[in-house]
Amino acid sequence: MTITLNSKIPAGSINDKWNTYKEDAKLVAPGNKRKFKVIVVGSGLAGASAAATMAELGYQVDVFTFHDSPRRAHSIAAQGGINAAKNYQGDGDSVHRLFYDTIKGGDFRSREANVHRLAEVSVNIIDQMVAQGVPFAREYGGMLDNRSFGGAQVSRTFYARGQTGQQLLLGAYQQLARQIGLGNVRMFNRTELVDVVTIEGRCAGIVTRDLVNGEVVSHSAHAVVMATGGYGNVFYLSTNAMACNVTAAWRAHRKGAAFANPCYTQIHPTCIPQSDPTQSKLTLMSESLRNDGRVWVPQNPDETRSASQVPEAERDYILERLYPSYGNLAPRDISSRAAKRSVDSGRGVGPLKNGVYLDFSDAINRLGKDVVEERYGNLFQMYERIAGENPYDMPMRIYPATHYTMGGLWVDYELMTNIPGLYAAGEANFSDHGANRLGASALMQGLADGYFVLPYTIGNYLAPMLNKPIPGTDHPAFKEAEMAAQTRYQGYVDIKGTRSPDYFHREVGRIIWDYCGMERTQQGLEKALSELPALYEEFQKDLRVTGDAESMNQTLEKAGRVDDFFQLGMLMCRDALERDESCGGHFRAEYQTEEGEAMRDDEKFAHVAAWEWTGDPTKSIRHKEELNFEAIHLATRSYK
Amino acid sequence: MSNHLKNLKLKIWRQSGPTDKGHFEDHIMPEISDEASFLEMLDVLNEGLIGENKLPVVFDHDCREGICGTCSLMINGQAHGPERSTATCQLHMRKFKSGDEIVIEPWRASAFPIIKDLMVDRSAFDRIIESGGFISANTGGAPDANLIPIPKSVADAAMDSAQCIGCGACVAACPNGAANLFTAAKIAHLNLLPQGQAERFKRTEAMVETMDEYFGSCTNHGECEAACPKEISIDVIALMNKDYRKSKFKNRKEISRS
């Protein structure tokens, strides 16, 4: 099968495309919606909001999560906020500005029409979430409060203390719970997707594995939505939750769905640096902290005094110096590289010299400790618990870490992958953030996809299928996929080697971080591509999973996920190697300006790279979707 | 800067499934950095067990940032261990010292049956939310978000209770296995907000009655508040009781009218 990439962007001016689409889309009558079954995999912001909304409309919805409850999805950990072009502050914001900032923030590597739609529906998200009882921060007069985030010169970020993701996810979860209680959604907890089934070119359903008893079961449906998050855990250490993985998206890829821009990964500038070799994950400190915190390193690499003893003249406020107009709120990729260079030049701080300071002393002097505590209290507490230092007295130490993946399953304007009937929403798709995502835009995209895009576009696909039979789970394709999944999981148990899945995960993560992390080179990527297959072979021969495949076995779950990370890792390195330019989170050391800024090559690379699976992860085929910019001009990104 | 703890004696609950009787298993942790988190210490233990061809200890965990509510564990008899307002995943080994004996058990409550080892089934919490822990506002058609001003103090109070992470520590700490803090936190969050008024009494009645189906009764011990990693105040339980009492009269009136 060869892949056709038809982005299905509606005609018309950028301002009219979405309305035109909605007016032309086919509809399913209310009474007929119950005749359609839709599967949603994942219960984060995108999955829960899509499932709840489709159930409200009348579709039969089955939702699957590997968590013990849909409320655990990793959207919950987002701290800082959600963007929306409400212009409540009257500071000149508009849909166009949010659209432009997002395209520019993504270094001109995203699809205009999708991003514009995202900016348009952003305002509806805030209305919807307030109606559902999300307790956003308010001013004394009772109006909604806003803060600024990186890459924007307006205040358009809505927040709920440092727990915006939690409040939004719980809002979506509650809406989903209501539909479960009403019997409109069947919820499958502790159930992991292990395969996607296609019959006659359409997505016919999925195969799942019950994590409690290992049972492998097929589910057929008219359409399937993958809302399964990102693949940042390929780096082993990241800010992602421990269970975040690429398996669902990867299984879809192996069944023919194109995987787009895997090398676009985001390194978040403000995480707590690694302190210990046993460390299992890194913790993010919200970007909102950069509203009031100042990033600096000592000018002298041999500085030994504590932070407060270093006089003003001997400090280098790196972001304020390099990017005066955005200062400490420069976008994530740019801020991360500035921190990396400071540490690489030996000016890192902390016992391992692996961080930079994020200093609140000026803010505390200016605003008072109470105001700072009101804004960031829970983040300061979290920092103190982990790092054992009090950030009111000593500056935080921070360092970049993998946080988000812009790449993902290729989708068209309708959020459908190239497999008819298979959709991808939220972080699992590639569509809106280009080569770099702006802060507070992930929550926006997850909810936009789930609430305001998918429920419209899915009807357009389903309508013509009315009253036509779909293949049941007794179809041989389902049986084959079930067999393959059983063999795969039993296979991990049967290797009986000597190394745990975690050992291999750490090793694969180290290679990807070293060669496909914040800075990439041709030489390094080639090295990674020679080391990864060898390590993968070792994994296949020397893996050890104790226990069996018929009961709760967390080691076995991990084995399957690490297997898929290996394959994805190889594709990431290939994608990074083929993209001979620097853009956003993809920084190739060979392509930079004299000042060390990313240098794009719009002639050759103003396109999406969408990869086709061939059976061998090192031999995937690269397809292109050209990006056409009609509403805005390609420009060199500058935050100076 | 990091120091190492030596010779920790771990007593860990092992149970192969819901019907197994279960037992304590002793392990020695010869050395661990005080920078490691409690769960990272268990990761190290599990790596060792796999190395010895044994079954690793099963426990629930995910975000390791204290927000998803997946982790649990009774540590030396305390839900989430010795540090106040801290979930197990945020507890660090610097709270312990060399030679300590650490007893690790699952949440103990009949409403949370054990799945394996330290992992329990908390789906009874979902049943409570499904019965009324929401505002019925279908997608689309919501009025402008600033249409109804919400006083800051009200939004803040709602946020205080909305912070609940649904971990179940309140139930595990309660001698009666009651879920009043969990249920009341959600009721307080929604009942305080203007958007939550339409369903206020219906919600309260439904959630309290679902809670009673699964969990024990509250006798105001206050253990739940002490164990809560988000420091949710038991004041919310008083609010819930007040609204429940009102709802029993109000709902009766509405029913008689229909």
PDB file of N, CA and C in Angstrom, chain A residues 77-81 147-150 162 238-240 266-274 279 281-296 318-319 327-340 343 354-360 376 379-380 382-383 386-387 395-404 436-440 513 518, chain B residues 65:
ATOM      1  N   ALA A  77      -1.159  16.947  34.432  1.00  0.00           N
ATOM      2  CA  ALA A  77       0.060  17.516  35.000  1.00  0.00           C
ATOM      3  C   ALA A  77       0.417  18.879  34.418  1.00  0.00           C
ATOM      4  N   ALA A  78      -0.312  19.327  33.388  1.00  0.00           N
ATOM      5  CA  ALA A  78       0.004  20.641  32.814  1.00  0.00           C
ATOM      6  C   ALA A  78      -0.234  21.700  33.876  1.00  0.00           C
ATOM      7  N   GLN A  79       0.704  22.602  34.012  1.00  0.00           N
ATOM      8  CA  GLN A  79       0.622  23.532  35.140  1.00  0.00           C
ATOM      9  C   GLN A  79       0.094  24.903  34.746  1.00  0.00           C
ATOM     10  N   GLY A  80       0.757  25.503  33.757  1.00  0.00           N
ATOM     11  CA  GLY A  80       0.658  26.952  33.588  1.00  0.00           C
ATOM     12  C   GLY A  80      -0.640  27.512  33.087  1.00  0.00           C
ATOM     13  N   GLY A  81      -1.221  26.971  32.025  1.00  0.00           N
ATOM     14  CA  GLY A  81      -2.425  27.615  31.544  1.00  0.00           C
ATOM     15  C   GLY A  81      -2.864  27.193  30.167  1.00  0.00           C
ATOM     16  N   ARG A 147      -2.507  35.666  32.306  1.00  0.00           N
ATOM     17  CA  ARG A 147      -1.069  35.908  32.445  1.00  0.00           C
ATOM     18  C   ARG A 147      -0.423  35.737  31.066  1.00  0.00           C
ATOM     19  N   SER A 148       0.873  36.047  30.996  1.00  0.00           N
ATOM     20  CA  SER A 148       1.577  35.914  29.709  1.00  0.00           C
ATOM     21  C   SER A 148       2.346  34.620  29.660  1.00  0.00           C
ATOM     22  N   PHE A 149       2.558  34.159  28.457  1.00  0.00           N
ATOM     23  CA  PHE A 149       3.388  32.985  28.257  1.00  0.00           C
ATOM     24  C   PHE A 149       4.414  33.278  27.171  1.00  0.00           C
ATOM     25  N   GLY A 150       5.382  32.378  27.036  1.00  0.00           N
ATOM     26  CA  GLY A 150       6.454  32.578  26.071  1.00  0.00           C
ATOM     27  C   GLY A 150       5.938  32.757  24.653  1.00  0.00           C
ATOM     28  N   GLY A 162      -1.370  26.814  39.726  1.00  0.00           N
ATOM     29  CA  GLY A 162      -0.397  26.126  38.874  1.00  0.00           C
ATOM     30  C   GLY A 162      -0.920  24.765  38.468  1.00  0.00           C
ATOM     31  N   SER A 238      12.092  12.295  31.011  1.00  0.00           N
ATOM     32  CA  SER A 238      11.335  13.390  30.430  1.00  0.00           C
ATOM     33  C   SER A 238      10.376  13.854  31.504  1.00  0.00           C
ATOM     34  N   THR A 239       9.592  14.882  31.189  1.00  0.00           N
ATOM     35  CA  THR A 239       8.602  15.321  32.172  1.00  0.00           C
ATOM     36  C   THR A 239       7.309  14.541  32.017  1.00  0.00           C
ATOM     37  N   ASN A 240       7.249  13.633  31.046  1.00  0.00           N
ATOM     38  CA  ASN A 240       6.046  12.822  30.871  1.00  0.00           C
ATOM     39  C   ASN A 240       5.853  11.883  32.059  1.00  0.00           C
ATOM     40  N   GLN A 266       9.947  18.708  21.757  1.00  0.00           N
ATOM     41  CA  GLN A 266      10.174  19.947  22.491  1.00  0.00           C
ATOM     42  C   GLN A 266      10.911  19.709  23.790  1.00  0.00           C
ATOM     43  N   ILE A 267      11.947  20.508  23.946  1.00  0.00           N
ATOM     44  CA  ILE A 267      12.699  20.475  25.186  1.00  0.00           C
ATOM     45  C   ILE A 267      12.244  21.691  25.974  1.00  0.00           C
ATOM     46  N   HIS A 268      11.708  21.462  27.144  1.00  0.00           N
ATOM     47  CA  HIS A 268      11.178  22.549  27.956  1.00  0.00           C
ATOM     48  C   HIS A 268      12.306  23.149  28.790  1.00  0.00           C
ATOM     49  N   PRO A 269      12.432  24.477  28.791  1.00  0.00           N
ATOM     50  CA  PRO A 269      13.603  25.067  29.442  1.00  0.00           C
ATOM     51  C   PRO A 269      13.608  24.982  30.960  1.00  0.00           C
ATOM     52  N   THR A 270      12.431  24.900  31.592  1.00  0.00           N
ATOM     53  CA  THR A 270      12.455  25.018  33.052  1.00  0.00           C
ATOM     54  C   THR A 270      12.026  23.735  33.747  1.00  0.00           C
ATOM     55  N   CYS A 271      12.976  22.813  33.891  1.00  0.00           N
ATOM     56  CA  CYS A 271      12.732  21.601  34.655  1.00  0.00           C
ATOM     57  C   CYS A 271      13.781  21.523  35.755  1.00  0.00           C
ATOM     58  N   ILE A 272      13.501  20.715  36.752  1.00  0.00           N
ATOM     59  CA  ILE A 272      14.482  20.564  37.827  1.00  0.00           C
ATOM     60  C   ILE A 272      15.585  19.626  37.326  1.00  0.00           C
ATOM     61  N   PRO A 273      16.859  20.056  37.437  1.00  0.00           N
ATOM     62  CA  PRO A 273      17.932  19.223  36.872  1.00  0.00           C
ATOM     63  C   PRO A 273      18.031  17.852  37.549  1.00  0.00           C
ATOM     64  N   GLN A 274      18.577  16.923  36.818  1.00  0.00           N
ATOM     65  CA  GLN A 274      18.770  15.570  37.352  1.00  0.00           C
ATOM     66  C   GLN A 274      19.728  15.638  38.541  1.00  0.00           C
ATOM     67  N   GLN A 279      17.341   8.378  39.078  1.00  0.00           N
ATOM     68  CA  GLN A 279      16.178   9.200  38.786  1.00  0.00           C
ATOM     69  C   GLN A 279      15.314   8.601  37.681  1.00  0.00           C
ATOM     70  N   LYS A 281      12.338  10.194  36.456  1.00  0.00           N
ATOM     71  CA  LYS A 281      11.706  11.177  35.583  1.00  0.00           C
ATOM     72  C   LYS A 281      12.130  12.572  36.015  1.00  0.00           C
ATOM     73  N   LEU A 282      11.846  13.543  35.164  1.00  0.00           N
ATOM     74  CA  LEU A 282      12.183  14.917  35.491  1.00  0.00           C
ATOM     75  C   LEU A 282      10.897  15.684  35.749  1.00  0.00           C
ATOM     76  N   THR A 283      11.003  16.707  36.575  1.00  0.00           N
ATOM     77  CA  THR A 283       9.800  17.465  36.908  1.00  0.00           C
ATOM     78  C   THR A 283       9.886  18.860  36.320  1.00  0.00           C
ATOM     79  N   LEU A 284       8.793  19.219  35.698  1.00  0.00           N
ATOM     80  CA  LEU A 284       8.695  20.518  35.064  1.00  0.00           C
ATOM     81  C   LEU A 284       8.392  21.586  36.111  1.00  0.00           C
ATOM     82  N   MET A 285       8.945  22.751  35.900  1.00  0.00           N
ATOM     83  CA  MET A 285       8.498  23.928  36.640  1.00  0.00           C
ATOM     84  C   MET A 285       7.834  24.829  35.608  1.00  0.00           C
ATOM     85  N   SER A 286       6.588  25.187  35.833  1.00  0.00           N
ATOM     86  CA  SER A 286       5.794  25.860  34.806  1.00  0.00           C
ATOM     87  C   SER A 286       6.494  27.051  34.166  1.00  0.00           C
ATOM     88  N   GLU A 287       6.253  27.179  32.869  1.00  0.00           N
ATOM     89  CA  GLU A 287       6.768  28.321  32.133  1.00  0.00           C
ATOM     90  C   GLU A 287       6.249  29.641  32.708  1.00  0.00           C
ATOM     91  N   SER A 288       5.086  29.594  33.365  1.00  0.00           N
ATOM     92  CA  SER A 288       4.528  30.825  33.926  1.00  0.00           C
ATOM     93  C   SER A 288       5.511  31.460  34.905  1.00  0.00           C
ATOM     94  N   LEU A 289       6.401  30.649  35.480  1.00  0.00           N
ATOM     95  CA  LEU A 289       7.391  31.191  36.416  1.00  0.00           C
ATOM     96  C   LEU A 289       8.279  32.232  35.754  1.00  0.00           C
ATOM     97  N   ARG A 290       8.413  32.117  34.415  1.00  0.00           N
ATOM     98  CA  ARG A 290       9.277  33.074  33.717  1.00  0.00           C
ATOM     99  C   ARG A 290       8.611  34.449  33.581  1.00  0.00           C
ATOM    100  N   ASN A 291       7.320  34.562  33.991  1.00  0.00           N
ATOM    101  CA  ASN A 291       6.717  35.893  34.076  1.00  0.00           C
ATOM    102  C   ASN A 291       7.447  36.748  35.105  1.00  0.00           C
ATOM    103  N   ASP A 292       7.875  36.122  36.200  1.00  0.00           N
ATOM    104  CA  ASP A 292       8.473  36.869  37.304  1.00  0.00           C
ATOM    105  C   ASP A 292       9.874  36.410  37.669  1.00  0.00           C
ATOM    106  N   GLY A 293      10.289  35.281  37.167  1.00  0.00           N
ATOM    107  CA  GLY A 293      11.623  34.787  37.488  1.00  0.00           C
ATOM    108  C   GLY A 293      12.611  35.239  36.420  1.00  0.00           C
ATOM    109  N   ARG A 294      13.854  35.497  36.833  1.00  0.00           N
ATOM    110  CA  ARG A 294      14.870  35.929  35.871  1.00  0.00           C
ATOM    111  C   ARG A 294      15.937  34.842  35.760  1.00  0.00           C
ATOM    112  N   VAL A 295      16.256  34.494  34.517  1.00  0.00           N
ATOM    113  CA  VAL A 295      17.215  33.416  34.280  1.00  0.00           C
ATOM    114  C   VAL A 295      18.626  34.002  34.228  1.00  0.00           C
ATOM    115  N   TRP A 296      19.527  33.456  35.034  1.00  0.00           N
ATOM    116  CA  TRP A 296      20.911  33.934  34.971  1.00  0.00           C
ATOM    117  C   TRP A 296      21.909  32.855  35.336  1.00  0.00           C
ATOM    118  N   ILE A 318      20.967  35.746  30.818  1.00  0.00           N
ATOM    119  CA  ILE A 318      21.173  35.334  29.423  1.00  0.00           C
ATOM    120  C   ILE A 318      20.015  35.685  28.505  1.00  0.00           C
ATOM    121  N   LEU A 319      18.788  35.445  28.932  1.00  0.00           N
ATOM    122  CA  LEU A 319      17.671  35.681  28.004  1.00  0.00           C
ATOM    123  C   LEU A 319      17.415  37.169  27.815  1.00  0.00           C
ATOM    124  N   GLY A 327      12.698  38.930  26.381  1.00  0.00           N
ATOM    125  CA  GLY A 327      13.371  38.698  27.662  1.00  0.00           C
ATOM    126  C   GLY A 327      13.214  37.279  28.154  1.00  0.00           C
ATOM    127  N   ASN A 328      12.815  37.158  29.402  1.00  0.00           N
ATOM    128  CA  ASN A 328      12.694  35.824  30.004  1.00  0.00           C
ATOM    129  C   ASN A 328      11.533  35.026  29.425  1.00  0.00           C
ATOM    130  N   LEU A 329      10.725  35.653  28.594  1.00  0.00           N
ATOM    131  CA  LEU A 329       9.616  34.928  27.965  1.00  0.00           C
ATOM    132  C   LEU A 329       9.897  34.590  26.500  1.00  0.00           C
ATOM    133  N   ALA A 330      11.135  34.386  26.158  1.00  0.00           N
ATOM    134  CA  ALA A 330      11.459  33.880  24.819  1.00  0.00           C
ATOM    135  C   ALA A 330      10.889  32.468  24.692  1.00  0.00           C
ATOM    136  N   PRO A 331      10.575  32.017  23.451  1.00  0.00           N
ATOM    137  CA  PRO A 331       9.975  30.682  23.309  1.00  0.00           C
ATOM    138  C   PRO A 331      10.873  29.564  23.853  1.00  0.00           C
ATOM    139  N   ARG A 332      10.255  28.402  23.967  1.00  0.00           N
ATOM    140  CA  ARG A 332      10.894  27.302  24.684  1.00  0.00           C
ATOM    141  C   ARG A 332      12.179  26.803  24.029  1.00  0.00           C
ATOM    142  N   ASP A 333      12.153  26.620  22.713  1.00  0.00           N
ATOM    143  CA  ASP A 333      13.335  26.062  22.057  1.00  0.00           C
ATOM    144  C   ASP A 333      14.519  27.011  22.220  1.00  0.00           C
ATOM    145  N   ILE A 334      14.240  28.312  22.064  1.00  0.00           N
ATOM    146  CA  ILE A 334      15.302  29.314  22.136  1.00  0.00           C
ATOM    147  C   ILE A 334      15.855  29.419  23.559  1.00  0.00           C
ATOM    148  N   SER A 335      14.962  29.425  24.537  1.00  0.00           N
ATOM    149  CA  SER A 335      15.399  29.507  25.933  1.00  0.00           C
ATOM    150  C   SER A 335      16.194  28.266  26.336  1.00  0.00           C
ATOM    151  N   SER A 336      15.761  27.113  25.835  1.00  0.00           N
ATOM    152  CA  SER A 336      16.452  25.866  26.180  1.00  0.00           C
ATOM    153  C   SER A 336      17.879  25.875  25.663  1.00  0.00           C
ATOM    154  N   ARG A 337      18.041  26.310  24.417  1.00  0.00           N
ATOM    155  CA  ARG A 337      19.393  26.301  23.855  1.00  0.00           C
ATOM    156  C   ARG A 337      20.296  27.295  24.580  1.00  0.00           C
ATOM    157  N   ALA A 338      19.721  28.428  24.997  1.00  0.00           N
ATOM    158  CA  ALA A 338      20.522  29.410  25.736  1.00  0.00           C
ATOM    159  C   ALA A 338      21.016  28.786  27.043  1.00  0.00           C
ATOM    160  N   ALA A 339      20.144  28.020  27.720  1.00  0.00           N
ATOM    161  CA  ALA A 339      20.542  27.376  28.972  1.00  0.00           C
ATOM    162  C   ALA A 339      21.601  26.307  28.714  1.00  0.00           C
ATOM    163  N   LYS A 340      21.398  25.537  27.658  1.00  0.00           N
ATOM    164  CA  LYS A 340      22.347  24.467  27.338  1.00  0.00           C
ATOM    165  C   LYS A 340      23.734  25.054  27.077  1.00  0.00           C
ATOM    166  N   VAL A 343      25.494  26.057  30.259  1.00  0.00           N
ATOM    167  CA  VAL A 343      26.019  24.906  30.995  1.00  0.00           C
ATOM    168  C   VAL A 343      27.206  24.298  30.242  1.00  0.00           C
ATOM    169  N   ASN A 354      24.862  21.557  36.524  1.00  0.00           N
ATOM    170  CA  ASN A 354      23.998  21.153  35.398  1.00  0.00           C
ATOM    171  C   ASN A 354      22.701  21.951  35.322  1.00  0.00           C
ATOM    172  N   GLY A 355      22.740  23.197  35.804  1.00  0.00           N
ATOM    173  CA  GLY A 355      21.524  24.000  35.732  1.00  0.00           C
ATOM    174  C   GLY A 355      21.832  25.477  35.581  1.00  0.00           C
ATOM    175  N   VAL A 356      20.768  26.275  35.425  1.00  0.00           N
ATOM    176  CA  VAL A 356      20.903  27.739  35.458  1.00  0.00           C
ATOM    177  C   VAL A 356      19.936  28.239  36.531  1.00  0.00           C
ATOM    178  N   TYR A 357      20.161  29.454  37.019  1.00  0.00           N
ATOM    179  CA  TYR A 357      19.271  29.983  38.047  1.00  0.00           C
ATOM    180  C   TYR A 357      18.001  30.557  37.446  1.00  0.00           C
ATOM    181  N   LEU A 358      16.900  30.372  38.172  1.00  0.00           N
ATOM    182  CA  LEU A 358      15.660  31.087  37.877  1.00  0.00           C
ATOM    183  C   LEU A 358      15.353  31.821  39.182  1.00  0.00           C
ATOM    184  N   ASP A 359      15.558  33.130  39.158  1.00  0.00           N
ATOM    185  CA  ASP A 359      15.676  33.912  40.388  1.00  0.00           C
ATOM    186  C   ASP A 359      14.429  34.768  40.598  1.00  0.00           C
ATOM    187  N   PHE A 360      13.839  34.667  41.781  1.00  0.00           N
ATOM    188  CA  PHE A 360      12.620  35.423  42.079  1.00  0.00           C
ATOM    189  C   PHE A 360      12.868  36.585  43.029  1.00  0.00           C
ATOM    190  N   TYR A 376       2.485  31.516  42.648  1.00  0.00           N
ATOM    191  CA  TYR A 376       3.277  30.315  42.350  1.00  0.00           C
ATOM    192  C   TYR A 376       3.447  29.388  43.546  1.00  0.00           C
ATOM    193  N   LEU A 379       3.921  25.702  43.126  1.00  0.00           N
ATOM    194  CA  LEU A 379       5.108  25.328  42.358  1.00  0.00           C
ATOM    195  C   LEU A 379       6.355  25.432  43.245  1.00  0.00           C
ATOM    196  N   PHE A 380       6.381  26.469  44.071  1.00  0.00           N
ATOM    197  CA  PHE A 380       7.521  26.628  44.983  1.00  0.00           C
ATOM    198  C   PHE A 380       7.594  25.454  45.952  1.00  0.00           C
ATOM    199  N   MET A 382       6.437  22.464  45.442  1.00  0.00           N
ATOM    200  CA  MET A 382       6.841  21.265  44.714  1.00  0.00           C
ATOM    201  C   MET A 382       8.352  21.260  44.513  1.00  0.00           C
ATOM    202  N   TYR A 383       8.889  22.429  44.191  1.00  0.00           N
ATOM    203  CA  TYR A 383      10.333  22.529  43.997  1.00  0.00           C
ATOM    204  C   TYR A 383      11.069  22.156  45.281  1.00  0.00           C
ATOM    205  N   ILE A 386      11.200  18.435  45.998  1.00  0.00           N
ATOM    206  CA  ILE A 386      12.071  17.644  45.147  1.00  0.00           C
ATOM    207  C   ILE A 386      13.533  18.018  45.328  1.00  0.00           C
ATOM    208  N   ALA A 387      13.800  19.330  45.323  1.00  0.00           N
ATOM    209  CA  ALA A 387      15.199  19.754  45.336  1.00  0.00           C
ATOM    210  C   ALA A 387      15.728  19.959  46.743  1.00  0.00           C
ATOM    211  N   PRO A 395      17.607  31.044  44.591  1.00  0.00           N
ATOM    212  CA  PRO A 395      16.992  30.878  43.272  1.00  0.00           C
ATOM    213  C   PRO A 395      16.791  29.400  42.947  1.00  0.00           C
ATOM    214  N   MET A 396      15.768  29.113  42.141  1.00  0.00           N
ATOM    215  CA  MET A 396      15.612  27.739  41.657  1.00  0.00           C
ATOM    216  C   MET A 396      16.762  27.414  40.731  1.00  0.00           C
ATOM    217  N   ARG A 397      17.081  26.123  40.643  1.00  0.00           N
ATOM    218  CA  ARG A 397      18.010  25.681  39.602  1.00  0.00           C
ATOM    219  C   ARG A 397      17.184  24.937  38.572  1.00  0.00           C
ATOM    220  N   ILE A 398      17.340  25.295  37.321  1.00  0.00           N
ATOM    221  CA  ILE A 398      16.535  24.659  36.280  1.00  0.00           C
ATOM    222  C   ILE A 398      17.419  24.239  35.108  1.00  0.00           C
ATOM    223  N   TYR A 399      16.904  23.295  34.342  1.00  0.00           N
ATOM    224  CA  TYR A 399      17.601  22.865  33.126  1.00  0.00           C
ATOM    225  C   TYR A 399      16.564  22.280  32.166  1.00  0.00           C
ATOM    226  N   PRO A 400      16.824  22.368  30.866  1.00  0.00           N
ATOM    227  CA  PRO A 400      15.838  21.853  29.911  1.00  0.00           C
ATOM    228  C   PRO A 400      15.638  20.334  29.992  1.00  0.00           C
ATOM    229  N   ALA A 401      14.437  19.906  29.675  1.00  0.00           N
ATOM    230  CA  ALA A 401      14.138  18.473  29.598  1.00  0.00           C
ATOM    231  C   ALA A 401      13.037  18.251  28.567  1.00  0.00           C
ATOM    232  N   THR A 402      13.015  17.054  28.027  1.00  0.00           N
ATOM    233  CA  THR A 402      11.982  16.707  27.049  1.00  0.00           C
ATOM    234  C   THR A 402      10.609  16.813  27.682  1.00  0.00           C
ATOM    235  N   HIS A 403       9.700  17.410  26.926  1.00  0.00           N
ATOM    236  CA  HIS A 403       8.439  17.746  27.558  1.00  0.00           C
ATOM    237  C   HIS A 403       7.241  17.412  26.672  1.00  0.00           C
ATOM    238  N   TYR A 404       7.399  17.583  25.373  1.00  0.00           N
ATOM    239  CA  TYR A 404       6.248  17.493  24.477  1.00  0.00           C
ATOM    240  C   TYR A 404       6.767  17.079  23.115  1.00  0.00           C
ATOM    241  N   ASN A 436       7.715  23.658  16.909  1.00  0.00           N
ATOM    242  CA  ASN A 436       7.860  24.080  18.302  1.00  0.00           C
ATOM    243  C   ASN A 436       6.493  24.536  18.801  1.00  0.00           C
ATOM    244  N   ARG A 437       6.112  24.061  19.988  1.00  0.00           N
ATOM    245  CA  ARG A 437       4.824  24.472  20.524  1.00  0.00           C
ATOM    246  C   ARG A 437       4.999  25.609  21.520  1.00  0.00           C
ATOM    247  N   LEU A 438       4.107  26.582  21.461  1.00  0.00           N
ATOM    248  CA  LEU A 438       4.145  27.657  22.448  1.00  0.00           C
ATOM    249  C   LEU A 438       3.506  27.183  23.745  1.00  0.00           C
ATOM    250  N   GLY A 439       3.941  27.778  24.842  1.00  0.00           N
ATOM    251  CA  GLY A 439       3.383  27.436  26.142  1.00  0.00           C
ATOM    252  C   GLY A 439       1.891  27.675  26.166  1.00  0.00           C
ATOM    253  N   ALA A 440       1.173  26.851  26.936  1.00  0.00           N
ATOM    254  CA  ALA A 440      -0.274  26.987  27.128  1.00  0.00           C
ATOM    255  C   ALA A 440      -1.072  26.706  25.858  1.00  0.00           C
ATOM    256  N   TRP A 513      18.819  10.910  23.456  1.00  0.00           N
ATOM    257  CA  TRP A 513      19.100  12.210  24.079  1.00  0.00           C
ATOM    258  C   TRP A 513      20.444  12.761  23.591  1.00  0.00           C
ATOM    259  N   MET A 518      18.673  18.073  22.147  1.00  0.00           N
ATOM    260  CA  MET A 518      18.579  19.518  21.941  1.00  0.00           C
ATOM    261  C   MET A 518      19.379  19.998  20.753  1.00  0.00           C
TER     262      MET A 518
ATOM    263  N   GLU B  65       4.561  13.516  40.056  1.00  0.00           N
ATOM    264  CA  GLU B  65       4.615  14.939  40.375  1.00  0.00           C
ATOM    265  C   GLU B  65       3.541  15.302  41.389  1.00  0.00           C
TER     266      GLU B  65
END
